[in-house]
Coordinates of C-alpha atoms and ligand atoms in Angstrom, one line a residue:
M1 CA 10.7 -112.7 178.9
S2 CA 7.9 -115.1 179.6
A3 CA 6.8 -112.6 182.1
G4 CA 5.7 -110.8 178.9
C5 CA 2.7 -112.9 179.7
C6 CA 1.6 -110.5 182.4
A7 CA 4.4 -108.0 183.2
A8 CA 3.1 -105.4 180.9
S9 CA -0.6 -105.9 181.3
P10 CA -1.1 -102.8 183.5
I11 CA 0.5 -100.7 180.7
A12 CA -1.6 -102.3 178.0
Q13 CA -4.6 -102.0 180.3
A14 CA -4.0 -98.3 180.8
H15 CA -3.5 -97.8 177.1
L16 CA -6.2 -100.0 175.6
G17 CA -8.5 -101.1 178.4
A18 CA -11.3 -98.5 178.1
T19 CA -11.6 -98.9 174.4
V20 CA -11.8 -102.7 174.6
A21 CA -14.3 -102.4 177.5
S22 CA -16.6 -100.4 175.2
A23 CA -17.3 -103.7 173.4
G24 CA -19.7 -104.5 176.2
A25 CA -20.1 -106.5 179.4
T26 CA -21.9 -109.6 178.1
I27 CA -21.0 -112.3 175.7
A28 CA -23.1 -113.1 172.6
P29 CA -22.0 -116.3 170.9
A30 CA -22.7 -116.4 167.1
N31 CA -22.9 -120.2 166.8
H32 CA -22.3 -120.2 163.0
A33 CA -21.8 -123.9 162.9
A34 CA -25.4 -124.6 164.0
A35 CA -26.5 -123.1 160.6
N36 CA -25.3 -126.2 158.7
P37 CA -26.0 -129.4 160.6
G38 CA -24.7 -131.5 157.6
S39 CA -26.1 -134.6 155.9
D40 CA -25.1 -138.0 154.8
K41 CA -23.7 -136.6 151.5
A42 CA -20.6 -134.5 151.4
D43 CA -20.9 -130.8 150.7
L44 CA -17.1 -130.7 150.1
L45 CA -14.8 -133.4 148.7
V46 CA -11.0 -132.7 149.1
E47 CA -8.8 -134.6 146.7
G48 CA -5.0 -134.8 146.8
T49 CA -2.4 -135.9 149.3
I50 CA -4.1 -135.8 152.7
V51 CA -1.9 -136.4 155.8
T52 CA -4.2 -137.6 158.6
G53 CA -1.7 -136.8 161.4
A54 CA -1.5 -140.4 162.6
F55 CA 2.2 -141.3 162.4
G56 CA 3.1 -144.1 160.0
E57 CA -0.3 -144.1 158.4
P58 CA -0.2 -143.5 154.6
A59 CA -1.7 -140.3 153.3
A60 CA -5.3 -140.5 152.2
E61 CA -6.4 -139.6 148.7
A62 CA -9.7 -138.0 149.5
M63 CA -11.7 -136.5 152.4
A64 CA -15.4 -135.9 152.5
V65 CA -16.8 -133.0 154.6
S66 CA -20.4 -132.3 155.6
G67 CA -21.6 -129.6 158.0
G68 CA -17.9 -128.8 158.7
K69 CA -17.1 -132.3 159.9
I70 CA -15.2 -135.1 158.2
I71 CA -17.6 -137.9 157.2
G72 CA -15.1 -140.0 155.2
I73 CA -11.4 -140.2 154.6
G74 CA -9.4 -142.7 152.6
S75 CA -9.1 -143.7 148.9
R76 CA -11.2 -141.9 146.3
A77 CA -13.1 -145.1 145.6
D78 CA -14.0 -145.5 149.3
L79 CA -15.8 -142.2 149.3
E80 CA -17.8 -142.6 146.1
G81 CA -21.1 -143.2 148.1
L82 CA -20.7 -139.9 149.9
I83 CA -20.7 -137.7 146.8
G84 CA -24.0 -136.1 145.9
P85 CA -25.1 -133.6 143.2
S86 CA -24.2 -130.6 145.3
T87 CA -20.8 -131.8 146.5
K88 CA -18.1 -129.2 145.7
L89 CA -14.6 -130.4 144.8
L90 CA -11.4 -129.0 146.2
K91 CA -8.1 -130.1 144.7
P92 CA -5.5 -128.0 146.6
D93 CA -2.1 -127.2 145.1
G94 CA -0.1 -128.8 148.0
V95 CA -0.3 -131.3 150.8
V96 CA -3.3 -131.2 153.2
I97 CA -2.3 -131.5 156.9
P98 CA -4.3 -131.2 160.1
G99 CA -4.6 -127.5 161.3
L100 CA -1.9 -126.8 163.8
I101 CA -2.8 -125.9 167.4
E102 CA -1.1 -123.1 169.4
P103 CA -1.8 -123.8 173.1
H104 CA -0.5 -120.6 174.7
M105 CA -0.1 -117.1 173.2
H106 CA -1.2 -113.6 174.0
I107 CA -3.6 -111.5 171.9
W108 CA -4.3 -108.7 174.3
T109 CA -0.9 -107.6 175.7
S110 CA 0.5 -108.1 172.1
L111 CA -1.9 -105.4 170.9
L112 CA 0.0 -102.8 172.9
N113 CA 2.9 -102.6 170.5
L114 CA 1.8 -104.5 167.4
D115 CA 3.0 -101.7 165.2
W116 CA 6.2 -100.8 167.0
T117 CA 9.4 -101.4 165.2
D118 CA 10.8 -104.9 165.9
V119 CA 14.3 -104.7 167.4
S120 CA 14.3 -108.3 168.7
H121 CA 17.4 -110.5 168.4
E122 CA 15.5 -112.3 165.6
A123 CA 15.3 -109.0 163.7
C124 CA 18.6 -107.4 164.8
S125 CA 21.5 -109.9 165.3
T126 CA 23.9 -107.3 166.8
F127 CA 23.4 -104.4 169.2
D128 CA 24.7 -102.1 166.4
D129 CA 21.7 -103.4 164.3
V130 CA 19.3 -102.4 167.0
V131 CA 20.8 -98.9 167.1
A132 CA 20.8 -98.6 163.3
T133 CA 17.2 -99.8 163.0
I134 CA 15.9 -97.2 165.5
K135 CA 17.9 -94.5 163.7
A136 CA 16.4 -95.5 160.4
T137 CA 12.9 -95.5 161.8
A138 CA 13.5 -92.0 163.3
A139 CA 14.8 -90.8 159.9
K140 CA 11.4 -91.8 158.3
T141 CA 9.3 -90.4 161.1
P142 CA 8.1 -86.7 161.0
S143 CA 9.8 -84.5 163.6
G144 CA 8.0 -84.6 166.9
E145 CA 6.2 -87.9 166.4
Y146 CA 6.8 -90.9 168.5
V147 CA 9.4 -93.5 167.4
L148 CA 8.4 -96.8 169.2
A149 CA 10.3 -100.1 169.2
K150 CA 9.8 -103.4 170.9
L151 CA 11.4 -106.7 172.0
F152 CA 14.9 -105.3 172.7
D153 CA 16.8 -108.1 174.6
P154 CA 20.2 -107.0 175.9
S155 CA 20.7 -110.5 177.4
L156 CA 21.4 -111.8 173.9
Y157 CA 24.2 -109.3 173.1
Q158 CA 27.8 -109.4 174.2
G159 CA 28.2 -107.4 177.5
E160 CA 24.4 -106.9 177.8
P161 CA 24.5 -103.3 176.5
N162 CA 21.8 -100.8 177.4
L163 CA 19.9 -98.4 175.2
T164 CA 20.6 -95.2 177.1
R165 CA 19.1 -91.7 176.8
A166 CA 22.4 -90.5 175.4
V167 CA 22.4 -93.1 172.7
L168 CA 18.8 -92.5 171.8
D169 CA 19.2 -88.7 171.8
Q170 CA 22.1 -89.0 169.4
I171 CA 20.2 -91.2 166.9
A172 CA 16.8 -89.6 167.2
P173 CA 17.2 -86.0 168.4
N174 CA 13.9 -84.7 166.9
N175 CA 11.5 -87.4 168.0
P176 CA 10.3 -88.8 171.4
V177 CA 11.6 -92.4 171.5
L178 CA 10.4 -95.4 173.6
V179 CA 11.9 -98.9 173.4
M180 CA 10.3 -101.8 175.2
N181 CA 12.6 -104.5 176.6
A182 CA 11.6 -108.0 175.6
S183 CA 10.9 -108.9 179.2
M184 CA 8.5 -105.9 179.4
H185 CA 10.2 -105.1 182.8
Y186 CA 12.2 -102.2 181.2
L187 CA 11.5 -99.3 179.0
Y188 CA 14.2 -97.0 177.4
A189 CA 13.4 -93.3 176.7
N190 CA 15.2 -90.3 175.2
S191 CA 15.1 -86.7 176.4
A192 CA 12.2 -85.7 174.0
A193 CA 10.0 -88.6 175.5
F194 CA 10.7 -87.4 179.0
A195 CA 10.0 -83.8 178.1
L196 CA 6.7 -84.7 176.5
V197 CA 5.3 -86.1 179.8
G198 CA 7.0 -83.5 181.9
I199 CA 9.5 -85.7 183.6
D200 CA 13.0 -84.3 184.4
D201 CA 16.0 -85.2 186.6
T202 CA 14.1 -84.1 189.7
V203 CA 11.5 -86.9 189.3
V204 CA 10.9 -89.1 192.4
D205 CA 10.8 -92.9 191.8
P206 CA 7.2 -94.2 192.2
A207 CA 6.7 -97.2 194.6
G208 CA 7.8 -100.3 192.7
G209 CA 9.4 -98.4 189.8
T210 CA 12.8 -96.9 189.0
F211 CA 14.1 -94.1 186.9
G212 CA 17.7 -95.1 186.2
R213 CA 20.3 -92.3 186.9
T214 CA 23.9 -91.7 186.0
D215 CA 25.7 -89.0 188.0
G216 CA 22.3 -87.8 189.3
K217 CA 20.8 -87.4 185.8
L218 CA 18.2 -89.6 184.1
N219 CA 20.0 -92.2 182.0
G220 CA 16.9 -93.3 180.1
V221 CA 16.5 -96.8 181.6
I222 CA 13.1 -97.1 183.3
G223 CA 12.3 -100.1 185.4
E224 CA 8.9 -101.8 186.2
V225 CA 5.4 -100.8 185.5
P226 CA 4.8 -98.0 188.0
A227 CA 7.5 -95.9 186.3
M228 CA 7.1 -97.2 182.8
I229 CA 3.4 -96.3 182.8
L230 CA 4.2 -92.6 183.2
L231 CA 6.1 -92.6 179.9
I232 CA 3.2 -94.1 177.8
A233 CA 0.6 -91.6 179.0
K234 CA 0.8 -89.4 175.9
L235 CA 0.8 -92.1 173.3
P236 CA -2.2 -91.8 170.9
K237 CA -4.9 -94.3 171.9
P238 CA -6.3 -96.7 169.3
T239 CA -10.0 -96.8 168.3
P240 CA -12.2 -99.9 168.6
A241 CA -11.8 -100.4 164.8
E242 CA -8.0 -100.2 165.1
I243 CA -8.1 -102.8 167.9
A244 CA -10.3 -105.1 165.9
D245 CA -8.0 -104.7 163.0
G246 CA -5.0 -105.5 165.2
I247 CA -6.7 -108.7 166.5
T248 CA -7.4 -109.8 162.9
R249 CA -3.8 -109.2 161.9
I250 CA -2.4 -111.2 164.9
L251 CA -4.7 -114.1 164.1
N252 CA -3.9 -114.0 160.4
A253 CA -0.2 -114.2 161.3
C254 CA -1.0 -117.4 163.2
A255 CA -3.0 -118.8 160.3
S256 CA -0.1 -118.0 158.0
Q257 CA 1.8 -120.6 160.0
G258 CA -0.9 -123.3 159.6
V259 CA -2.7 -122.6 162.9
T260 CA -6.4 -123.1 163.0
S261 CA -7.0 -123.1 166.8
L262 CA -5.2 -121.3 169.6
R263 CA -5.5 -120.7 173.4
E264 CA -5.3 -117.0 174.4
G265 CA -3.0 -116.9 177.5
A266 CA -4.4 -114.3 179.8
T267 CA -7.9 -113.2 178.9
G268 CA -9.4 -110.3 180.8
T269 CA -6.2 -108.5 181.7
L270 CA -7.1 -105.4 179.8
A271 CA -10.9 -105.2 180.0
G272 CA -12.4 -108.3 181.6
V273 CA -15.4 -109.6 179.8
G274 CA -15.1 -106.8 177.2
E275 CA -12.3 -108.9 175.6
L276 CA -14.6 -111.8 175.1
A277 CA -17.4 -109.6 173.9
M278 CA -15.1 -108.2 171.3
L279 CA -14.0 -111.6 170.1
H280 CA -17.6 -112.8 169.8
Q281 CA -18.5 -109.6 167.9
L282 CA -15.6 -110.2 165.5
N283 CA -16.7 -113.8 165.1
A284 CA -20.3 -112.7 164.4
A285 CA -18.9 -110.5 161.6
R286 CA -16.9 -113.6 160.4
R287 CA -13.6 -111.9 161.0
L288 CA -11.8 -114.6 163.0
P289 CA -9.4 -116.7 160.9
V290 CA -8.5 -118.9 163.8
R291 CA -10.6 -120.5 166.6
V292 CA -9.9 -118.9 169.9
S293 CA -10.0 -120.7 173.3
T294 CA -9.7 -118.3 176.2
S295 CA -8.1 -118.7 179.6
Q296 CA -9.6 -116.3 182.1
F297 CA -7.0 -114.4 184.1
A298 CA -7.3 -114.8 187.9
I299 CA -6.3 -111.2 188.6
M300 CA -8.2 -108.0 188.2
P301 CA -7.3 -104.7 189.9
G302 CA -8.7 -104.4 193.4
K303 CA -10.3 -107.9 193.5
T304 CA -9.4 -111.2 195.2
P305 CA -9.2 -114.3 192.9
T306 CA -12.5 -115.5 194.4
E307 CA -14.1 -112.1 193.5
V308 CA -12.6 -112.3 190.0
A309 CA -14.1 -115.8 189.5
A310 CA -17.5 -114.4 190.6
T311 CA -17.1 -111.6 188.1
W312 CA -16.6 -114.0 185.2
K313 CA -19.5 -116.1 186.3
E314 CA -21.8 -113.1 186.6
A315 CA -20.9 -112.1 183.0
G316 CA -22.0 -115.6 181.8
V317 CA -18.4 -116.7 181.3
T318 CA -18.4 -120.2 182.7
P319 CA -16.3 -123.3 181.7
F320 CA -16.8 -124.2 178.0
S321 CA -19.2 -121.3 177.5
G322 CA -19.2 -119.6 174.0
D323 CA -19.4 -121.4 170.7
E324 CA -17.3 -123.3 168.2
M325 CA -15.2 -120.3 167.4
V326 CA -14.7 -118.5 170.7
R327 CA -14.9 -120.6 173.8
A328 CA -14.0 -119.9 177.5
D329 CA -12.0 -123.0 178.7
A330 CA -9.6 -122.3 181.5
W331 CA -8.5 -120.4 184.6
K332 CA -5.0 -118.7 184.3
L333 CA -2.5 -117.8 186.9
T334 CA 1.2 -116.8 186.8
S335 CA 3.4 -118.2 189.5
D336 CA 6.8 -116.5 188.8
G337 CA 8.6 -114.2 186.3
S338 CA 10.9 -114.7 183.4
N339 CA 14.1 -116.8 183.4
Q340 CA 16.1 -114.5 181.1
G341 CA 14.7 -111.5 183.0
R342 CA 16.2 -113.3 186.1
S343 CA 12.8 -113.2 187.8
G344 CA 11.8 -116.9 187.3
Y345 CA 11.8 -118.6 190.7
F346 CA 14.8 -121.0 191.3
M347 CA 16.0 -123.0 194.2
Q348 CA 19.6 -121.9 193.5
P349 CA 20.8 -118.3 192.6
Y350 CA 21.2 -117.0 189.1
L351 CA 24.8 -117.0 187.9
G352 CA 26.7 -114.1 189.4
E353 CA 23.8 -113.2 191.7
D354 CA 22.8 -114.0 195.2
T355 CA 19.1 -114.7 194.6
G356 CA 17.2 -117.2 192.5
G357 CA 14.3 -114.9 191.6
H358 CA 11.0 -114.8 193.4
A359 CA 7.4 -116.2 193.4
N360 CA 4.4 -114.1 192.7
W361 CA 2.6 -115.7 195.6
T362 CA 3.0 -117.4 199.0
P363 CA 2.0 -121.0 198.9
E364 CA -1.1 -120.1 200.9
S365 CA -2.2 -117.2 198.6
L366 CA -1.5 -119.4 195.5
L367 CA -3.7 -122.1 196.9
D368 CA -6.6 -119.7 197.3
A369 CA -6.1 -118.4 193.8
M370 CA -6.0 -121.9 192.3
K371 CA -8.9 -123.0 194.4
A372 CA -11.1 -120.2 193.1
G373 CA -10.6 -121.8 189.6
F374 CA -11.2 -125.4 190.9
D375 CA -14.3 -124.4 192.7
D376 CA -15.9 -123.0 189.6
G377 CA -15.0 -126.1 187.5
W378 CA -12.3 -124.5 185.4
Q379 CA -9.3 -126.2 183.8
V380 CA -6.5 -124.6 185.9
T381 CA -3.4 -123.5 183.9
I382 CA -0.4 -121.8 185.4
H383 CA 2.7 -120.0 184.1
T384 CA 5.7 -121.7 185.9
N385 CA 9.3 -121.1 184.9
G386 CA 11.9 -121.9 187.5
D387 CA 12.4 -125.2 189.4
A388 CA 11.3 -123.6 192.7
A389 CA 8.1 -122.3 191.1
V390 CA 7.4 -125.8 189.7
E391 CA 7.9 -127.2 193.2
M392 CA 5.5 -124.7 194.8
V393 CA 2.8 -125.1 192.1
L394 CA 3.0 -128.9 192.1
G395 CA 2.6 -128.9 195.9
V396 CA -0.6 -126.8 195.6
F397 CA -1.9 -129.1 192.9
E398 CA -1.2 -132.1 195.0
E399 CA -3.0 -130.6 197.9
L400 CA -6.1 -129.5 195.9
L401 CA -6.6 -132.3 193.4
P402 CA -7.9 -135.0 195.9
N403 CA -10.7 -132.6 197.0
Y404 CA -12.3 -132.4 193.5
T405 CA -14.1 -135.2 191.9
Q406 CA -14.5 -133.5 188.4
K407 CA -12.3 -135.5 186.2
D408 CA -10.7 -134.8 182.8
L409 CA -10.3 -131.0 183.2
R410 CA -6.7 -131.5 182.0
H411 CA -5.0 -128.9 184.3
F412 CA -1.5 -128.0 182.9
F413 CA 1.7 -126.1 183.5
I414 CA 2.6 -123.4 181.0
H415 CA 6.4 -123.3 180.2
Y416 CA 7.4 -125.9 182.8
S417 CA 10.9 -124.6 181.8
V418 CA 13.4 -126.1 184.3
T419 CA 12.4 -129.3 186.1
T420 CA 13.9 -132.0 188.2
D421 CA 13.4 -135.8 187.7
D422 CA 11.3 -135.9 190.9
Q423 CA 9.0 -133.1 189.7
I424 CA 8.4 -134.8 186.4
A425 CA 7.5 -138.1 188.2
R426 CA 5.1 -136.3 190.5
T427 CA 3.5 -134.3 187.7
A428 CA 2.8 -137.6 185.9
K429 CA 1.4 -139.1 189.1
A430 CA -0.9 -136.2 189.6
G431 CA -2.2 -136.5 186.1
L432 CA -1.1 -133.0 185.1
S433 CA 0.4 -132.1 181.7
A434 CA 2.7 -129.4 180.3
T435 CA 3.2 -127.0 177.4
L436 CA 6.8 -126.1 176.6
L437 CA 8.2 -122.9 175.1
M438 CA 10.8 -124.5 172.8
N439 CA 12.0 -121.1 171.6
H440 CA 13.6 -120.8 175.1
V441 CA 16.0 -123.4 173.8
Y442 CA 16.4 -122.0 170.2
Y443 CA 16.8 -118.3 170.9
W444 CA 18.0 -118.2 174.6
G445 CA 19.6 -121.6 175.2
A446 CA 23.1 -120.3 174.9
A447 CA 22.4 -117.3 177.2
F448 CA 20.9 -119.7 179.8
R449 CA 23.9 -122.0 179.6
D450 CA 26.6 -119.3 179.6
T451 CA 25.4 -116.3 181.6
I452 CA 22.0 -116.9 183.3
L453 CA 21.6 -120.4 184.7
G454 CA 24.8 -122.4 184.0
P455 CA 25.1 -125.6 182.0
E456 CA 23.5 -128.0 184.5
R457 CA 20.2 -126.1 184.8
A458 CA 20.3 -125.2 181.0
N459 CA 20.4 -129.0 180.3
H460 CA 17.2 -129.3 182.3
L461 CA 15.4 -126.8 180.1
D462 CA 12.3 -128.0 178.2
R463 CA 12.9 -131.8 178.7
T464 CA 10.6 -133.2 176.1
A465 CA 12.1 -136.7 176.1
S466 CA 11.9 -137.2 179.9
I467 CA 8.5 -135.6 180.2
M468 CA 7.0 -137.7 177.4
R469 CA 8.7 -140.8 178.7
A470 CA 6.9 -140.2 182.0
G471 CA 3.6 -140.4 180.1
I472 CA 2.9 -136.7 180.3
S473 CA 1.0 -135.2 177.4
T474 CA 3.2 -132.4 176.2
S475 CA 2.7 -129.6 173.7
Y476 CA 4.7 -126.7 172.3
H477 CA 3.7 -123.0 172.4
S478 CA 5.2 -119.6 171.4
D479 CA 4.0 -117.3 174.2
Y480 CA 3.5 -114.7 171.4
N481 CA 4.6 -112.0 171.4
V482 CA 7.5 -113.3 173.5
S483 CA 8.4 -115.2 170.3
K484 CA 6.6 -115.5 166.9
V485 CA 3.9 -118.1 166.4
Q486 CA 5.7 -120.7 164.3
P487 CA 4.7 -124.2 165.5
L488 CA 6.9 -126.0 162.9
L489 CA 10.0 -124.2 164.2
S490 CA 9.1 -125.2 167.8
A491 CA 8.7 -128.8 166.6
K492 CA 12.0 -128.7 164.8
T493 CA 13.7 -127.4 167.9
G494 CA 12.0 -130.1 169.9
V495 CA 13.7 -132.7 167.8
L496 CA 17.1 -131.0 167.2
R497 CA 17.6 -128.8 170.3
K498 CA 20.0 -126.8 168.2
L499 CA 20.9 -123.3 169.5
L500 CA 20.6 -120.3 167.2
A501 CA 23.6 -118.7 168.8
D502 CA 26.3 -121.3 168.1
G503 CA 24.6 -124.3 166.5
T504 CA 25.4 -126.6 169.4
V505 CA 22.9 -129.1 170.7
L506 CA 21.5 -128.5 174.2
N507 CA 21.4 -131.9 176.0
P508 CA 20.8 -134.4 173.2
A509 CA 19.2 -136.8 175.7
E510 CA 16.1 -134.5 175.8
C511 CA 15.5 -134.5 172.0
A512 CA 12.0 -135.4 170.9
T513 CA 11.3 -137.9 168.1
P514 CA 9.7 -136.4 165.0
Q515 CA 6.5 -138.1 166.0
Q516 CA 6.5 -136.6 169.5
A517 CA 7.3 -133.2 168.2
L518 CA 4.5 -133.2 165.6
E519 CA 2.0 -134.5 168.2
A520 CA 3.1 -131.6 170.5
I521 CA 1.8 -129.1 167.9
T522 CA -1.3 -131.1 166.9
T523 CA -3.1 -133.8 168.9
N524 CA -1.5 -133.1 172.3
A525 CA -2.0 -129.4 172.0
A526 CA -5.6 -130.0 170.9
W527 CA -6.2 -132.3 173.9
Q528 CA -4.8 -129.6 176.2
I529 CA -7.2 -127.0 175.0
H530 CA -10.2 -129.4 175.1
A531 CA -10.3 -129.6 171.3
D532 CA -10.7 -133.3 170.9
D533 CA -12.5 -132.8 167.6
R534 CA -9.3 -131.2 166.1
G535 CA -5.6 -131.9 165.8
S536 CA -5.9 -134.8 163.3
L537 CA -8.0 -135.6 160.3
A538 CA -10.4 -138.5 161.0
V539 CA -14.1 -139.3 160.6
G540 CA -16.1 -137.2 163.2
K541 CA -13.5 -134.5 163.6
R542 CA -13.8 -131.0 162.3
A543 CA -12.5 -130.2 158.8
D544 CA -9.8 -127.9 160.1
F545 CA -6.7 -128.2 157.9
A546 CA -3.8 -126.4 156.2
I547 CA -2.3 -126.6 152.7
V548 CA 1.5 -126.8 152.8
D549 CA 4.2 -127.2 150.2
V550 CA 6.1 -130.1 152.0
D551 CA 4.7 -132.8 154.2
P552 CA 6.3 -132.5 157.7
W553 CA 5.2 -136.1 158.6
T554 CA 7.5 -137.6 155.9
S555 CA 10.2 -134.9 155.6
S556 CA 13.4 -134.1 157.7
P557 CA 12.8 -131.9 160.7
E558 CA 15.8 -129.7 159.5
G559 CA 13.4 -128.2 156.9
W560 CA 10.2 -127.9 158.9
D561 CA 10.6 -124.2 159.6
A562 CA 10.9 -123.5 155.9
I563 CA 7.6 -125.1 155.0
K564 CA 5.2 -122.7 153.4
V565 CA 1.5 -122.5 154.2
S566 CA -0.7 -121.4 151.3
A567 CA -4.1 -121.6 153.0
T568 CA -6.0 -122.8 156.0
Y569 CA -9.5 -124.1 156.3
I570 CA -11.9 -124.1 159.3
D571 CA -14.9 -126.5 159.0
G572 CA -14.0 -127.0 155.4
T573 CA -14.2 -123.2 154.6
V574 CA -11.3 -121.0 153.7
A575 CA -10.0 -119.1 156.8
F576 CA -6.7 -117.8 155.4
Q577 CA -5.0 -117.5 152.1
A578 CA -1.4 -116.4 151.6
Ligands
LIG601 ZN1 2.3 -116.4 178.5

């Protein structure tokens, strides 16, 4: 599933790339913040219960903001001297907390199926629910029009049932149907969908792709991009305005969970610099409700990573270029696939199989690809799921790091899912950090334990306690749209490690403390995305905050995921309202 990061990007690229590329080939930062340099008097005074984010510190009564930055925080009396004739007053109905930070999610690949019907395990707890949901969608869709569904995950249902052509023909005889697997490695189609693109039982499998067959006839299960891409060829393509609207909707969904800053996890996969151009244009039109940090993807069709690095540089996309709302911060690679898709790279085989997945690179080619990022001064970030992938990536980091003198780039592992004690110790020694996908535990923990990895490796999943004990700065992320952006659910799972499937606790020795879990979605995540001016509320930091109904810093983690966000503010200005 985490291969959702990149596995579907050629499909999204084919479907959306040209439209996004039409946004242009250069970046034009808007620099809105420069318009208000601030003064020694507050332009905004926030009064109420203000949680600074420093654990154990009592809530403040008031916060003074000037030019988007905090110039005072403490008791109301403390701030008296900062109030001037033009100071506006905000008395929010709720608790003020630091804006939450999402350090790894995907805007671009998520646009592909933003409007597709959700048949995830979250939405459909049984396979029968999946079938019923697709049937109900078809019943509402005019005859002949596409019925599209996403995030189907057979690994979470008893017996791992497949959505076959026969099943889909039965429930939607009058519409072409396409259903995307959550791993994005499989697509399911009915007869009408095959007919629409002229594919029949005589089709030859393209290199690297498969059309599943039963008794010589297409069974509707289509594997991997080269085959899947043929099925999406006739989908109506969105306009630039529809794409811009889709981005705004994705970011609003993040803001609705209290997020004020995020890191986009694979920028450039659809349209290279056109993606950054579009983000800057949306920002210029003040349509971004969340700050976006981008991580430039090391792969573009037909180019070596070194050539990709040169392409970014030529377009003016260099480390920390951009402005206070859209900034290019990192180099992004993917070392292996997805653990529940059984393509994460492990030292030992998956349960019931004779292989432990595979790496996307040889150690030599990975070194070249990471070096291309190092050479241009980028923060290097890399998707790494299985323990063998961690071993390979760590080895390359250990080889490269001594050759570079530029400090404080804060290179980090994305996912860092299954790790050994030795790897954690070496990660700390190398000065690297990690962001964990805690929903791996919540949604898939039981499947990892029982059918995919076995109990021993499942216990080594997302080891917050061990990683933080080693002194490694650790954050939590969603990998959206692999899972929904909901940092407070990730933090709750970090503390409780309770599995959705059966309520048991996956290795209690790895539970985070409430403080560690909240730091993972605030200050640690901010540090990782080079947002030192965010993540907590203190003098000199940006006035990025959320209004919530219950204070997570003083309430039980059991209730964190039910906390409601009524508004978010960026630089003291409303960014989102529920
Ligand atoms: Zn990802």
